[in-house]
JSON list of N, CA and C in Angstrom, two decimals:
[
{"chain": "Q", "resi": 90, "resn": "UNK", "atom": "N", "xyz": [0.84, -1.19, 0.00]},
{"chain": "Q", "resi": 90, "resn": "UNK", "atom": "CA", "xyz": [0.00, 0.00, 0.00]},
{"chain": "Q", "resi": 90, "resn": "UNK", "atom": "C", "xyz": [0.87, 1.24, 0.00]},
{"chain": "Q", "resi": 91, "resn": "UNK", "atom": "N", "xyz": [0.55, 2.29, -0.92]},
{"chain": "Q", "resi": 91, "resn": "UNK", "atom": "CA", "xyz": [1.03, 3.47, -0.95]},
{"chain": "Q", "resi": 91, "resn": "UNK", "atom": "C", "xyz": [0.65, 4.62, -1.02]},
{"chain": "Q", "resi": 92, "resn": "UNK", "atom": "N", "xyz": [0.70, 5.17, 0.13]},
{"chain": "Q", "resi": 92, "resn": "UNK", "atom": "CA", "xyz": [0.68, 6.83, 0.38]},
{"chain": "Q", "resi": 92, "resn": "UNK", "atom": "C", "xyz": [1.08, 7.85, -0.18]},
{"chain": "Q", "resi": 93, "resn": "UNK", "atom": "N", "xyz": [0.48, 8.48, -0.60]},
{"chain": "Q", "resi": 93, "resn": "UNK", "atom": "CA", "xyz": [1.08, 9.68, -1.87]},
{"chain": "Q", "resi": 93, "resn": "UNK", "atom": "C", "xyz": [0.83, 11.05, -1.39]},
{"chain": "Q", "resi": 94, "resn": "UNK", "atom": "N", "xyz": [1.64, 11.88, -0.76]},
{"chain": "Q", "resi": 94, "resn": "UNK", "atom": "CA", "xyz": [1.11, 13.54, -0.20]},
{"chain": "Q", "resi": 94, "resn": "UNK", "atom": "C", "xyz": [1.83, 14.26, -1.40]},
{"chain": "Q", "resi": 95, "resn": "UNK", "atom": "N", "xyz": [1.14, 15.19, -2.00]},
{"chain": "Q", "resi": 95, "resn": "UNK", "atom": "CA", "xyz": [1.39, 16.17, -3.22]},
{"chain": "Q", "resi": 95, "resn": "UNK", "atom": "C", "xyz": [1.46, 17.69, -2.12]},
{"chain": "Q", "resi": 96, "resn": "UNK", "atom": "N", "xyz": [2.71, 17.98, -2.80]},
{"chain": "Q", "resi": 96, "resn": "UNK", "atom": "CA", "xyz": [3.17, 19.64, -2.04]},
{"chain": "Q", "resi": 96, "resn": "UNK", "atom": "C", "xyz": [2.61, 20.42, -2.54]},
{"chain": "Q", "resi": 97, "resn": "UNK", "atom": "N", "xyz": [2.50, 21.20, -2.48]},
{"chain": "Q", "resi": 97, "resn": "UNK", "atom": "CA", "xyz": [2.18, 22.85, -3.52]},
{"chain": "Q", "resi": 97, "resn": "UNK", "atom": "C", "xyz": [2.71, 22.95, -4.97]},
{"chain": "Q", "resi": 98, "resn": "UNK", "atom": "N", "xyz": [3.88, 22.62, -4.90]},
{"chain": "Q", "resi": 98, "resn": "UNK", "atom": "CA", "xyz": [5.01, 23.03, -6.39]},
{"chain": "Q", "resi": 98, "resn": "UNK", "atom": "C", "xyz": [4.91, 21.50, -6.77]},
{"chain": "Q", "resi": 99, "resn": "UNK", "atom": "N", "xyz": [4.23, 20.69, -6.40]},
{"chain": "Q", "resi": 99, "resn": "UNK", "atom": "CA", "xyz": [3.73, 18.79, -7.58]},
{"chain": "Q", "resi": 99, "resn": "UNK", "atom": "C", "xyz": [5.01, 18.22, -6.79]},
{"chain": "Q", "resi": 100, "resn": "UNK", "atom": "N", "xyz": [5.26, 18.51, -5.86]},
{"chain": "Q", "resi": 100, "resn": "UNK", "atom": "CA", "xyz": [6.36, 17.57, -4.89]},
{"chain": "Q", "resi": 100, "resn": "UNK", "atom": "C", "xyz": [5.51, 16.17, -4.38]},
{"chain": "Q", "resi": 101, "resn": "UNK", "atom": "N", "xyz": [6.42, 14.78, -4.82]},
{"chain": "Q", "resi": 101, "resn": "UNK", "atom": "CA", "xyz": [5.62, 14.23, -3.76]},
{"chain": "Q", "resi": 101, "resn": "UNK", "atom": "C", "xyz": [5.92, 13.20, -2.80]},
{"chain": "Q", "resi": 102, "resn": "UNK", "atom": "N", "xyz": [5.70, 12.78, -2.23]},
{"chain": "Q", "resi": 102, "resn": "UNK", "atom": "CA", "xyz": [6.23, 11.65, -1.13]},
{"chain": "Q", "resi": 102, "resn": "UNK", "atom": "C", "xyz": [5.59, 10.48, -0.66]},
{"chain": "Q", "resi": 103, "resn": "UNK", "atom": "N", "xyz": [6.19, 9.82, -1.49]},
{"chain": "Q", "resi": 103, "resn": "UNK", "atom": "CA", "xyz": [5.45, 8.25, -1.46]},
{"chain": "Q", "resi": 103, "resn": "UNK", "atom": "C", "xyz": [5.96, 6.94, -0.29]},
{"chain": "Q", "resi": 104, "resn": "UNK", "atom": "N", "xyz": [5.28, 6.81, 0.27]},
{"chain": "Q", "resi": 104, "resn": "UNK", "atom": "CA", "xyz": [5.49, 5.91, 1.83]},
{"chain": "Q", "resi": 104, "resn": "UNK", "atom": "C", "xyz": [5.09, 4.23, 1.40]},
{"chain": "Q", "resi": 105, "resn": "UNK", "atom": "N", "xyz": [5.58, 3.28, 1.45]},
{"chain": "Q", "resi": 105, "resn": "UNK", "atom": "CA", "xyz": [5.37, 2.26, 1.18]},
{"chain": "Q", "resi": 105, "resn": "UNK", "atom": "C", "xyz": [4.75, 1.70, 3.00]},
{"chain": "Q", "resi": 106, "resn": "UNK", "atom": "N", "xyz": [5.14, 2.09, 3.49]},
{"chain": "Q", "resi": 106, "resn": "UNK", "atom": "CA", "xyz": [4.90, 1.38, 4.77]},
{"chain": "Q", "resi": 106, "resn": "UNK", "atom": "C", "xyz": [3.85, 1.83, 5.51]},
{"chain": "Q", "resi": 107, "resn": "UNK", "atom": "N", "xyz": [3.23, 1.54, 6.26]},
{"chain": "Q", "resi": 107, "resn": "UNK", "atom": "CA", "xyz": [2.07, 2.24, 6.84]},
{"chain": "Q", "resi": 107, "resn": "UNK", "atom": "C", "xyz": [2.34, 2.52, 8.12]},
{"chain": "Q", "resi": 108, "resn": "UNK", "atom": "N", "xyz": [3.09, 1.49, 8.82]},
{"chain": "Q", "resi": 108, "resn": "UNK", "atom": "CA", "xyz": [3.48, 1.67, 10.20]},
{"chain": "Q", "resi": 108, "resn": "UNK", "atom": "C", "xyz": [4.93, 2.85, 10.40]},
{"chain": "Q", "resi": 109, "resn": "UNK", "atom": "N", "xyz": [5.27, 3.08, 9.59]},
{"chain": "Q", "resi": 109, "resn": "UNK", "atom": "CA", "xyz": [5.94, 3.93, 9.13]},
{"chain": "Q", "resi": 109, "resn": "UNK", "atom": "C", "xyz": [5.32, 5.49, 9.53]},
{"chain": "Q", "resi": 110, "resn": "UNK", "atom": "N", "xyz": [4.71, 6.07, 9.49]},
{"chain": "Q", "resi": 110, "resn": "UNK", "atom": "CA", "xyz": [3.99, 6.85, 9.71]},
{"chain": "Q", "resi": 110, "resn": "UNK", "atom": "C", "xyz": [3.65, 7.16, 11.55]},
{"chain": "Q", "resi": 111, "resn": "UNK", "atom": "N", "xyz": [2.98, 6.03, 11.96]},
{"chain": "Q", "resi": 111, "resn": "UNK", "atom": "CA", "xyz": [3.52, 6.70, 13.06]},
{"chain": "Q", "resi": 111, "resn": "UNK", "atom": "C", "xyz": [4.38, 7.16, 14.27]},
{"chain": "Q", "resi": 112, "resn": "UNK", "atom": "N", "xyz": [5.60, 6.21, 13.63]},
{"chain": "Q", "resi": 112, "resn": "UNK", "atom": "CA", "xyz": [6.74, 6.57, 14.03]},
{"chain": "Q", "resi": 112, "resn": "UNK", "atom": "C", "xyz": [7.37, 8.10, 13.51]},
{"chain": "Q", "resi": 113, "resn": "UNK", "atom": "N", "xyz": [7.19, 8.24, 12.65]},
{"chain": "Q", "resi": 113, "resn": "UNK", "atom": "CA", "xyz": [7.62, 9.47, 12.10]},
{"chain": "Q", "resi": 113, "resn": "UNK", "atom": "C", "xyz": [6.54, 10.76, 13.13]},
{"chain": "Q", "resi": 114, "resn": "UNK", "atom": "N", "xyz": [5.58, 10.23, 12.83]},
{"chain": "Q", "resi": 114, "resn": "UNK", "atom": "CA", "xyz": [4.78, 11.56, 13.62]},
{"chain": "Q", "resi": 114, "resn": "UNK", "atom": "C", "xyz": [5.13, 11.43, 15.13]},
{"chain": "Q", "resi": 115, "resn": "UNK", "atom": "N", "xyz": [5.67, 10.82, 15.81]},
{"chain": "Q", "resi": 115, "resn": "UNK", "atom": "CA", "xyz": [6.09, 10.81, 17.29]},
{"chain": "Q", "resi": 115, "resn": "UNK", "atom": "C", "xyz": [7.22, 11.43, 17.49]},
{"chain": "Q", "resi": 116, "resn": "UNK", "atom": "N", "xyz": [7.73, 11.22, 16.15]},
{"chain": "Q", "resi": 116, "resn": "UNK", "atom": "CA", "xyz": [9.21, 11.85, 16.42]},
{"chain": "Q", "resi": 116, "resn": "UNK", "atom": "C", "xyz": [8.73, 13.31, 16.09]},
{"chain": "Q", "resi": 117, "resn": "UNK", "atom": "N", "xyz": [8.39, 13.81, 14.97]},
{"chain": "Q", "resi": 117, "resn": "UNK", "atom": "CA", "xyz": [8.04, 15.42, 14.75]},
{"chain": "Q", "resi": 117, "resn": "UNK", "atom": "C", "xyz": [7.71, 16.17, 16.65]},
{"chain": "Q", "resi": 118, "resn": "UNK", "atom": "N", "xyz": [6.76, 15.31, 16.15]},
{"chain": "Q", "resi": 118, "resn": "UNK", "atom": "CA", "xyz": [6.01, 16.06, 17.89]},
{"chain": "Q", "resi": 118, "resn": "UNK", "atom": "C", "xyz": [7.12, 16.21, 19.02]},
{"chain": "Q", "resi": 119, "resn": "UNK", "atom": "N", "xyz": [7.91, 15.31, 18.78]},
{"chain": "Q", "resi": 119, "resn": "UNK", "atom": "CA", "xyz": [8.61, 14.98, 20.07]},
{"chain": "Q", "resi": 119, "resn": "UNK", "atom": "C", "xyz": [9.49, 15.96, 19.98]},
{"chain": "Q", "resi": 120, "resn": "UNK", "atom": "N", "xyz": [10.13, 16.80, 18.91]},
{"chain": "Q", "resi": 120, "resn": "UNK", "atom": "CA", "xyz": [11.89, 17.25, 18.10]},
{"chain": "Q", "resi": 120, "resn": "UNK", "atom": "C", "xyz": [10.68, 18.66, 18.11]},
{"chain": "Q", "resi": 121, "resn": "UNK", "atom": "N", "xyz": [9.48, 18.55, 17.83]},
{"chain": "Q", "resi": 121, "resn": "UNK", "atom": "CA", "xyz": [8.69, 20.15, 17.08]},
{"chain": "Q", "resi": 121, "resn": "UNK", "atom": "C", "xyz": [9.75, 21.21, 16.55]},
{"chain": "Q", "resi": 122, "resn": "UNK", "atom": "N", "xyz": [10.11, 21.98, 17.26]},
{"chain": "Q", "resi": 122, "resn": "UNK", "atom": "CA", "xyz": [10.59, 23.03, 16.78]},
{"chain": "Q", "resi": 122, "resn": "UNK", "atom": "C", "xyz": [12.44, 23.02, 16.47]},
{"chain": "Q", "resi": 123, "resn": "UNK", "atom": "N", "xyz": [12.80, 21.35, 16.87]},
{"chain": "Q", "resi": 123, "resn": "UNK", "atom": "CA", "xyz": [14.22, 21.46, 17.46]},
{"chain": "Q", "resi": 123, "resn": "UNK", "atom": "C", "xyz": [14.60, 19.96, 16.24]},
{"chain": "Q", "resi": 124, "resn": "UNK", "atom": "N", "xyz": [13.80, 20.51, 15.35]},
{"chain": "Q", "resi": 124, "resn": "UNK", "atom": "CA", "xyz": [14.14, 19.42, 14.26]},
{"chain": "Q", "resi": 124, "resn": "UNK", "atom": "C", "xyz": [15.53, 19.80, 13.61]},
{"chain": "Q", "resi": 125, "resn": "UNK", "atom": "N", "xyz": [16.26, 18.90, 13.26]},
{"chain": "Q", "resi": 125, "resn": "UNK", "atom": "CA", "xyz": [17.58, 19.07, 12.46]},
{"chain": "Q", "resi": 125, "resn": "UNK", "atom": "C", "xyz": [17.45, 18.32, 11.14]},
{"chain": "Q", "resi": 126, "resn": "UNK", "atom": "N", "xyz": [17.98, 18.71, 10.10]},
{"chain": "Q", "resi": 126, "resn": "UNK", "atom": "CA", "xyz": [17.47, 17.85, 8.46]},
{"chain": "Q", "resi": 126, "resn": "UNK", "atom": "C", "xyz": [18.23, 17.01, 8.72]},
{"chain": "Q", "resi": 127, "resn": "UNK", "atom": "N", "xyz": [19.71, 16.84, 9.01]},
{"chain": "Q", "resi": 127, "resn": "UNK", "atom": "CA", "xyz": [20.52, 15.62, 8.69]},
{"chain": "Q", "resi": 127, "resn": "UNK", "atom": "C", "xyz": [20.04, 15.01, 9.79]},
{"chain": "Q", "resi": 128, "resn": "UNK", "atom": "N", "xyz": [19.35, 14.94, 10.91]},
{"chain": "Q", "resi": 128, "resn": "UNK", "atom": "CA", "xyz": [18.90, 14.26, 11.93]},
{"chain": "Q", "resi": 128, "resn": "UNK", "atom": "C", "xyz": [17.45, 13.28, 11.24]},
{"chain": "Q", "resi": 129, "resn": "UNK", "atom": "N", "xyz": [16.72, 14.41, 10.55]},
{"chain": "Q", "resi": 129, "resn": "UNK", "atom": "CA", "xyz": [15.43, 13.51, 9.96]},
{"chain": "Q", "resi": 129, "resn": "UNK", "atom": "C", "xyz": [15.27, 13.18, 8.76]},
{"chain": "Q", "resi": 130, "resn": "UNK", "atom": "N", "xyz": [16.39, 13.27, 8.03]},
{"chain": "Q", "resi": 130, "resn": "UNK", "atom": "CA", "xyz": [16.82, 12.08, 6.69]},
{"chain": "Q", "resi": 130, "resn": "UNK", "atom": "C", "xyz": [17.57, 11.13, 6.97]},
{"chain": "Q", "resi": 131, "resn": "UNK", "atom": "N", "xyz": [18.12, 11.30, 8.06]},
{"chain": "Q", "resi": 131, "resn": "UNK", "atom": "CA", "xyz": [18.81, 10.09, 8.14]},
{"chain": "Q", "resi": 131, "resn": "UNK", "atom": "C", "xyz": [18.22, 8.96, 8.78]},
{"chain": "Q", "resi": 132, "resn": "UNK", "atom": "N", "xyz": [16.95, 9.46, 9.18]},
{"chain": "Q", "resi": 132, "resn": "UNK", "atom": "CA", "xyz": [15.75, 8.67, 9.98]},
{"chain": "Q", "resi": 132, "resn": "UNK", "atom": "C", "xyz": [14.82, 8.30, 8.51]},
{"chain": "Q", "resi": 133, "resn": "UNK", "atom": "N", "xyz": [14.93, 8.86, 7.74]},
{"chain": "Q", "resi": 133, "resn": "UNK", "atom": "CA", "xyz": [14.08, 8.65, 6.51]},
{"chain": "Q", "resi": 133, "resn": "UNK", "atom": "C", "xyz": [14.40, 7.64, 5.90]},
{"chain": "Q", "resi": 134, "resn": "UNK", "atom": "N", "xyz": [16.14, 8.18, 5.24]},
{"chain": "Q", "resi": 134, "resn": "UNK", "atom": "CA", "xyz": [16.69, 6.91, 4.77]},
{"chain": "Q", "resi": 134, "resn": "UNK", "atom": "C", "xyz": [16.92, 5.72, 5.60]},
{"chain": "Q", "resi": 135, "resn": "UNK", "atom": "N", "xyz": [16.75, 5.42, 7.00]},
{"chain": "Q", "resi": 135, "resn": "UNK", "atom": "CA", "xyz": [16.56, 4.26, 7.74]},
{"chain": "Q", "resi": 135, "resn": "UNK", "atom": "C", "xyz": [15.29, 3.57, 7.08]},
{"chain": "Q", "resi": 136, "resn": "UNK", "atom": "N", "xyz": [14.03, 4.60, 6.84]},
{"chain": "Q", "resi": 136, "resn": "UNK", "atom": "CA", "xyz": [12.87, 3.83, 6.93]},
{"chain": "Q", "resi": 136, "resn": "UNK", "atom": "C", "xyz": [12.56, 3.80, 5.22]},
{"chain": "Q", "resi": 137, "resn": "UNK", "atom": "N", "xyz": [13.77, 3.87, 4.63]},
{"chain": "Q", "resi": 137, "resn": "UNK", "atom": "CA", "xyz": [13.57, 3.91, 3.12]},
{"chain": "Q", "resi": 137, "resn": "UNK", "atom": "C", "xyz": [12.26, 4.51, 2.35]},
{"chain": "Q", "resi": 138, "resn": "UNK", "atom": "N", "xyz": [12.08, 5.60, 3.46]},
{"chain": "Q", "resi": 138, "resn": "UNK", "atom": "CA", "xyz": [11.16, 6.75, 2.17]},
{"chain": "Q", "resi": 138, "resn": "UNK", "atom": "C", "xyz": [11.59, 7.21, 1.17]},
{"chain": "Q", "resi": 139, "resn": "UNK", "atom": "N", "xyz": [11.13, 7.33, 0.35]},
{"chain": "Q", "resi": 139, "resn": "UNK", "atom": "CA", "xyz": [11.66, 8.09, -0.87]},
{"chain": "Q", "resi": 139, "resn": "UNK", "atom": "C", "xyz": [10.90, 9.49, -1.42]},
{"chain": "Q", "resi": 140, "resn": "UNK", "atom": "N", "xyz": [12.13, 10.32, -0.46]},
{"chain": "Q", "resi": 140, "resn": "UNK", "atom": "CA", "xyz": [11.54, 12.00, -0.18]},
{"chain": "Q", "resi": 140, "resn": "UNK", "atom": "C", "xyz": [12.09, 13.13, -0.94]},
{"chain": "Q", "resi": 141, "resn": "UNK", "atom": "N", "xyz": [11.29, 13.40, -1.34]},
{"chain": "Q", "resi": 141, "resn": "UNK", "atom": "CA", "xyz": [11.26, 14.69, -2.86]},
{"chain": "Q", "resi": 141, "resn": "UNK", "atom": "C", "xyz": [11.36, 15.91, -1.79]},
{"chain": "Q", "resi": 142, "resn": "UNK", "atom": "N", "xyz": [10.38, 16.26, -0.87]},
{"chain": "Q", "resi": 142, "resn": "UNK", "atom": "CA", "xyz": [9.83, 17.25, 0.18]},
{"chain": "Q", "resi": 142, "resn": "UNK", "atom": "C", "xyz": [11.03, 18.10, 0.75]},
{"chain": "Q", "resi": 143, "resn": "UNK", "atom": "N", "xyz": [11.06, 19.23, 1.17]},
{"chain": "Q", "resi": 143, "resn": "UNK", "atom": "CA", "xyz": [11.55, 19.73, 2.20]},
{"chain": "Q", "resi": 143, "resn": "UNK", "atom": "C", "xyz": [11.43, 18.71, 3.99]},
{"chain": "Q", "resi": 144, "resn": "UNK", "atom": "N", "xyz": [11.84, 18.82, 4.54]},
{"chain": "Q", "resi": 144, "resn": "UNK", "atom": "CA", "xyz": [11.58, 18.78, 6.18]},
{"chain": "Q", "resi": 144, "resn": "UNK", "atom": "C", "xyz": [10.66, 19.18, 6.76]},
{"chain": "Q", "resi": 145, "resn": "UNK", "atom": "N", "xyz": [10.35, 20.57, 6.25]},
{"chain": "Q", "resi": 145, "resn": "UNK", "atom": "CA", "xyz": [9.46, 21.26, 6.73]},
{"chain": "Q", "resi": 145, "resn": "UNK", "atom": "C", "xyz": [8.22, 21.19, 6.40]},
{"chain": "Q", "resi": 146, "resn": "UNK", "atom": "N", "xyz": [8.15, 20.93, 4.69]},
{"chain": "Q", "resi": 146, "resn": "UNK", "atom": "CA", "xyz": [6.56, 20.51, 4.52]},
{"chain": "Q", "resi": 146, "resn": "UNK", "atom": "C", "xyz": [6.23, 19.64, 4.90]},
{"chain": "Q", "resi": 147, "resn": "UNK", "atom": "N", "xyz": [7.21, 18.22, 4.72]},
{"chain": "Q", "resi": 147, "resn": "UNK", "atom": "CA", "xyz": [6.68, 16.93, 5.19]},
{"chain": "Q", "resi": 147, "resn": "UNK", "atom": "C", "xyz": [6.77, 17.39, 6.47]},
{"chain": "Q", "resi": 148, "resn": "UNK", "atom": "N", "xyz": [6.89, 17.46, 7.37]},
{"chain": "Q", "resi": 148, "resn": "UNK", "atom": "CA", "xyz": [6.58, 17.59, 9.12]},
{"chain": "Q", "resi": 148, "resn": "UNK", "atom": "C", "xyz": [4.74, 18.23, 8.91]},
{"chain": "Q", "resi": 149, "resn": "UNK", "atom": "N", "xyz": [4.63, 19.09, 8.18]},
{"chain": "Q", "resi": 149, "resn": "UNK", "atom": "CA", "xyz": [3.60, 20.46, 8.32]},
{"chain": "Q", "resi": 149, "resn": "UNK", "atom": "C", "xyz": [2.33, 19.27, 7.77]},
{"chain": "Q", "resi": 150, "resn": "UNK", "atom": "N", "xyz": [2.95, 18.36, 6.75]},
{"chain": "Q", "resi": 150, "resn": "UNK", "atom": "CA", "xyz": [1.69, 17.78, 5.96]},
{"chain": "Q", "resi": 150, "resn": "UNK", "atom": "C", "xyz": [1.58, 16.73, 6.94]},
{"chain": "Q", "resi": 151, "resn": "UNK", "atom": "N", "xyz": [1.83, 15.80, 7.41]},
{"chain": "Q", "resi": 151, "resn": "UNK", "atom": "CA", "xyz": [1.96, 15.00, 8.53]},
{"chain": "Q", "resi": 151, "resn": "UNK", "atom": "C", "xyz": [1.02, 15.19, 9.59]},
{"chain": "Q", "resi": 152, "resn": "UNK", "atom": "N", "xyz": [1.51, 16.01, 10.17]},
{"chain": "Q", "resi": 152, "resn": "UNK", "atom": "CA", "xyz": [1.12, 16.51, 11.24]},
{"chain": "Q", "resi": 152, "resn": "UNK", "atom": "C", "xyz": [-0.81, 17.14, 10.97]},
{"chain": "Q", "resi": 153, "resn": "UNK", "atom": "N", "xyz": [-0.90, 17.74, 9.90]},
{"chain": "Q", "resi": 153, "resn": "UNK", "atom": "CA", "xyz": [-1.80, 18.22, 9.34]},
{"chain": "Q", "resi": 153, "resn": "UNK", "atom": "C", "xyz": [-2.92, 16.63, 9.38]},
{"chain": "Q", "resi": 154, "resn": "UNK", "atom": "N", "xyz": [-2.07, 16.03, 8.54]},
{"chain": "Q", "resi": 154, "resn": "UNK", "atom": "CA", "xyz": [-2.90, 14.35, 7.85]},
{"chain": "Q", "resi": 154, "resn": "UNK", "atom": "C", "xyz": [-3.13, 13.49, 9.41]},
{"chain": "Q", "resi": 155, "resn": "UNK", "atom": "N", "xyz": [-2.50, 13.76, 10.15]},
{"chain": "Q", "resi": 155, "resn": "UNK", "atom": "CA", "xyz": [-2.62, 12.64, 10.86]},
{"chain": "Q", "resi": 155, "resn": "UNK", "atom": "C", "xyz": [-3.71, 13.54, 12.45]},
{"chain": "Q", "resi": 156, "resn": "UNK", "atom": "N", "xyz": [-3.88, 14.66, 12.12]},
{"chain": "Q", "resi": 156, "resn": "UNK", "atom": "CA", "xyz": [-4.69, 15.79, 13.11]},
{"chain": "Q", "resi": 156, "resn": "UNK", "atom": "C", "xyz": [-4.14, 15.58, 14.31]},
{"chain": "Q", "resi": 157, "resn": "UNK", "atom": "N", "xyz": [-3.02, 15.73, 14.13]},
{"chain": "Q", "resi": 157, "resn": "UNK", "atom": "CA", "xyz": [-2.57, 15.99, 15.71]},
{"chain": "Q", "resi": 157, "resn": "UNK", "atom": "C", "xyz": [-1.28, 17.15, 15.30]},
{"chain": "Q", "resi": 158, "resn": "UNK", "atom": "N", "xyz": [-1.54, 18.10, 14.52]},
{"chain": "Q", "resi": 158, "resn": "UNK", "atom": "CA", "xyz": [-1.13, 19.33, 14.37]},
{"chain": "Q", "resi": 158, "resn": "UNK", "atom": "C", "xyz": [-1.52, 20.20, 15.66]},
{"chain": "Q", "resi": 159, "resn": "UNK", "atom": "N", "xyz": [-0.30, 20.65, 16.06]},
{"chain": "Q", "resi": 159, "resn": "UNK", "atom": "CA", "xyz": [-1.07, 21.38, 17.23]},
{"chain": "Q", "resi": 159, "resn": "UNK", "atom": "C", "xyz": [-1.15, 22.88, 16.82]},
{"chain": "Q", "resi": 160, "resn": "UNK", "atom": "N", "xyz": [-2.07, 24.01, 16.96]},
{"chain": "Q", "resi": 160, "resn": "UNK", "atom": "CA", "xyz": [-2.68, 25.09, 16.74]},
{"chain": "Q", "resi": 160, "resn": "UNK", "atom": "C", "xyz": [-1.41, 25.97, 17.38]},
{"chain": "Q", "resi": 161, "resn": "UNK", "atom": "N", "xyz": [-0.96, 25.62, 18.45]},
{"chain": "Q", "resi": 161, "resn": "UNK", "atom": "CA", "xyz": [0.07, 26.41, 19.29]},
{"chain": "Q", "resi": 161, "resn": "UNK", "atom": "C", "xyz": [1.15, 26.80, 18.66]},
{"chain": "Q", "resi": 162, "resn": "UNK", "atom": "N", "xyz": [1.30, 25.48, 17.75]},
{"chain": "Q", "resi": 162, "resn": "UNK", "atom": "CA", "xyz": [2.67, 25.42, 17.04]},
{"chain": "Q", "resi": 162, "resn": "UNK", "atom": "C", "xyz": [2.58, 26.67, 15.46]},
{"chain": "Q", "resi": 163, "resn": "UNK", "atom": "N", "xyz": [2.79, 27.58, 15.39]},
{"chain": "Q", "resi": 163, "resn": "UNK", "atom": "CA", "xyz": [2.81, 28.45, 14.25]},
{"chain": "Q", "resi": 163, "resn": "UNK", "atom": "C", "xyz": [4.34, 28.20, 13.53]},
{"chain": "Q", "resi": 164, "resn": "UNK", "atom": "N", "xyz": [3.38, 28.17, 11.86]},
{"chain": "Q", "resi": 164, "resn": "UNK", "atom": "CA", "xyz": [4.61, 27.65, 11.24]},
{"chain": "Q", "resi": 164, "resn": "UNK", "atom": "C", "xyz": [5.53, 28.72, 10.93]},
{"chain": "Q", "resi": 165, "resn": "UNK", "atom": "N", "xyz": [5.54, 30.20, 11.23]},
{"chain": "Q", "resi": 165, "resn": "UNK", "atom": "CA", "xyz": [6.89, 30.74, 11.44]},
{"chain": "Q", "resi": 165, "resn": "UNK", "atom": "C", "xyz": [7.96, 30.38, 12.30]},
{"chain": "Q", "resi": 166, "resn": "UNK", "atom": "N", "xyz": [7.42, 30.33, 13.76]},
{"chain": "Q", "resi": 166, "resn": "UNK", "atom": "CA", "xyz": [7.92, 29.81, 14.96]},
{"chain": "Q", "resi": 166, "resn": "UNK", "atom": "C", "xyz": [8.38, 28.05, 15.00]},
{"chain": "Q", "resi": 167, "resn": "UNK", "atom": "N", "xyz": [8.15, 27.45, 14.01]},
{"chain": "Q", "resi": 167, "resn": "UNK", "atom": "CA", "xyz": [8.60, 25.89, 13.73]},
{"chain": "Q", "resi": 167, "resn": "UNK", "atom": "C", "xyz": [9.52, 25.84, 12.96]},
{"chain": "Q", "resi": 168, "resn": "UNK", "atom": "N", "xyz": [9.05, 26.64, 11.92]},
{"chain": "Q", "resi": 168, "resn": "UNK", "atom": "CA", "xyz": [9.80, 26.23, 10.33]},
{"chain": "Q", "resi": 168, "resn": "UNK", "atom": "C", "xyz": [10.91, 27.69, 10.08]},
{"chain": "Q", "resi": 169, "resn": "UNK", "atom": "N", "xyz": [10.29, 28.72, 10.74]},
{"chain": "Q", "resi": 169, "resn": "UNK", "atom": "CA", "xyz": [11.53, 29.95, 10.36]},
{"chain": "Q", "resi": 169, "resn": "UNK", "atom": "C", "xyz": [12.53, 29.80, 11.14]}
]
């Protein structure tokens, strides 16, 4: 089974795994604002996603898809 999230600019990120997912969203939540890229590709390429995305959208779409985006979190204050 495969998961397909489309970015804004036709980016997209295809997940083969399902359980996959919510490991990834535990970690966002957990890192929120104190995310590092070579910290969460190298967690990617562990889980052999194959990621077109920024960091930042995939965290934003995630978080969004799976509704446990928290309101508190503003994406200047995450992502700037």
């Amino acid at each position: 089974e495969r998961v397909s999230y489309s970015g804004g600019s036709g980016q997209t990120l295809r997940i083969s795994n399902s359980s996959f997912l919510t490991g990834l969203q535990r970690l966002l939540l957990v890192s929120r604002g104190l995310m590092e890229s070579s910290r969460m590709l190298s967690y990617l390429r562990l889980q052999r996603v194959e990621l077109s995305l920024t960091i930042e959208v995939l965290s934003y779409l995630i978080l969004v898809e799976s509704g446990e985006y928290d309101t508190t979190i503003s994406k200047d204050s995450s992502f700037g």
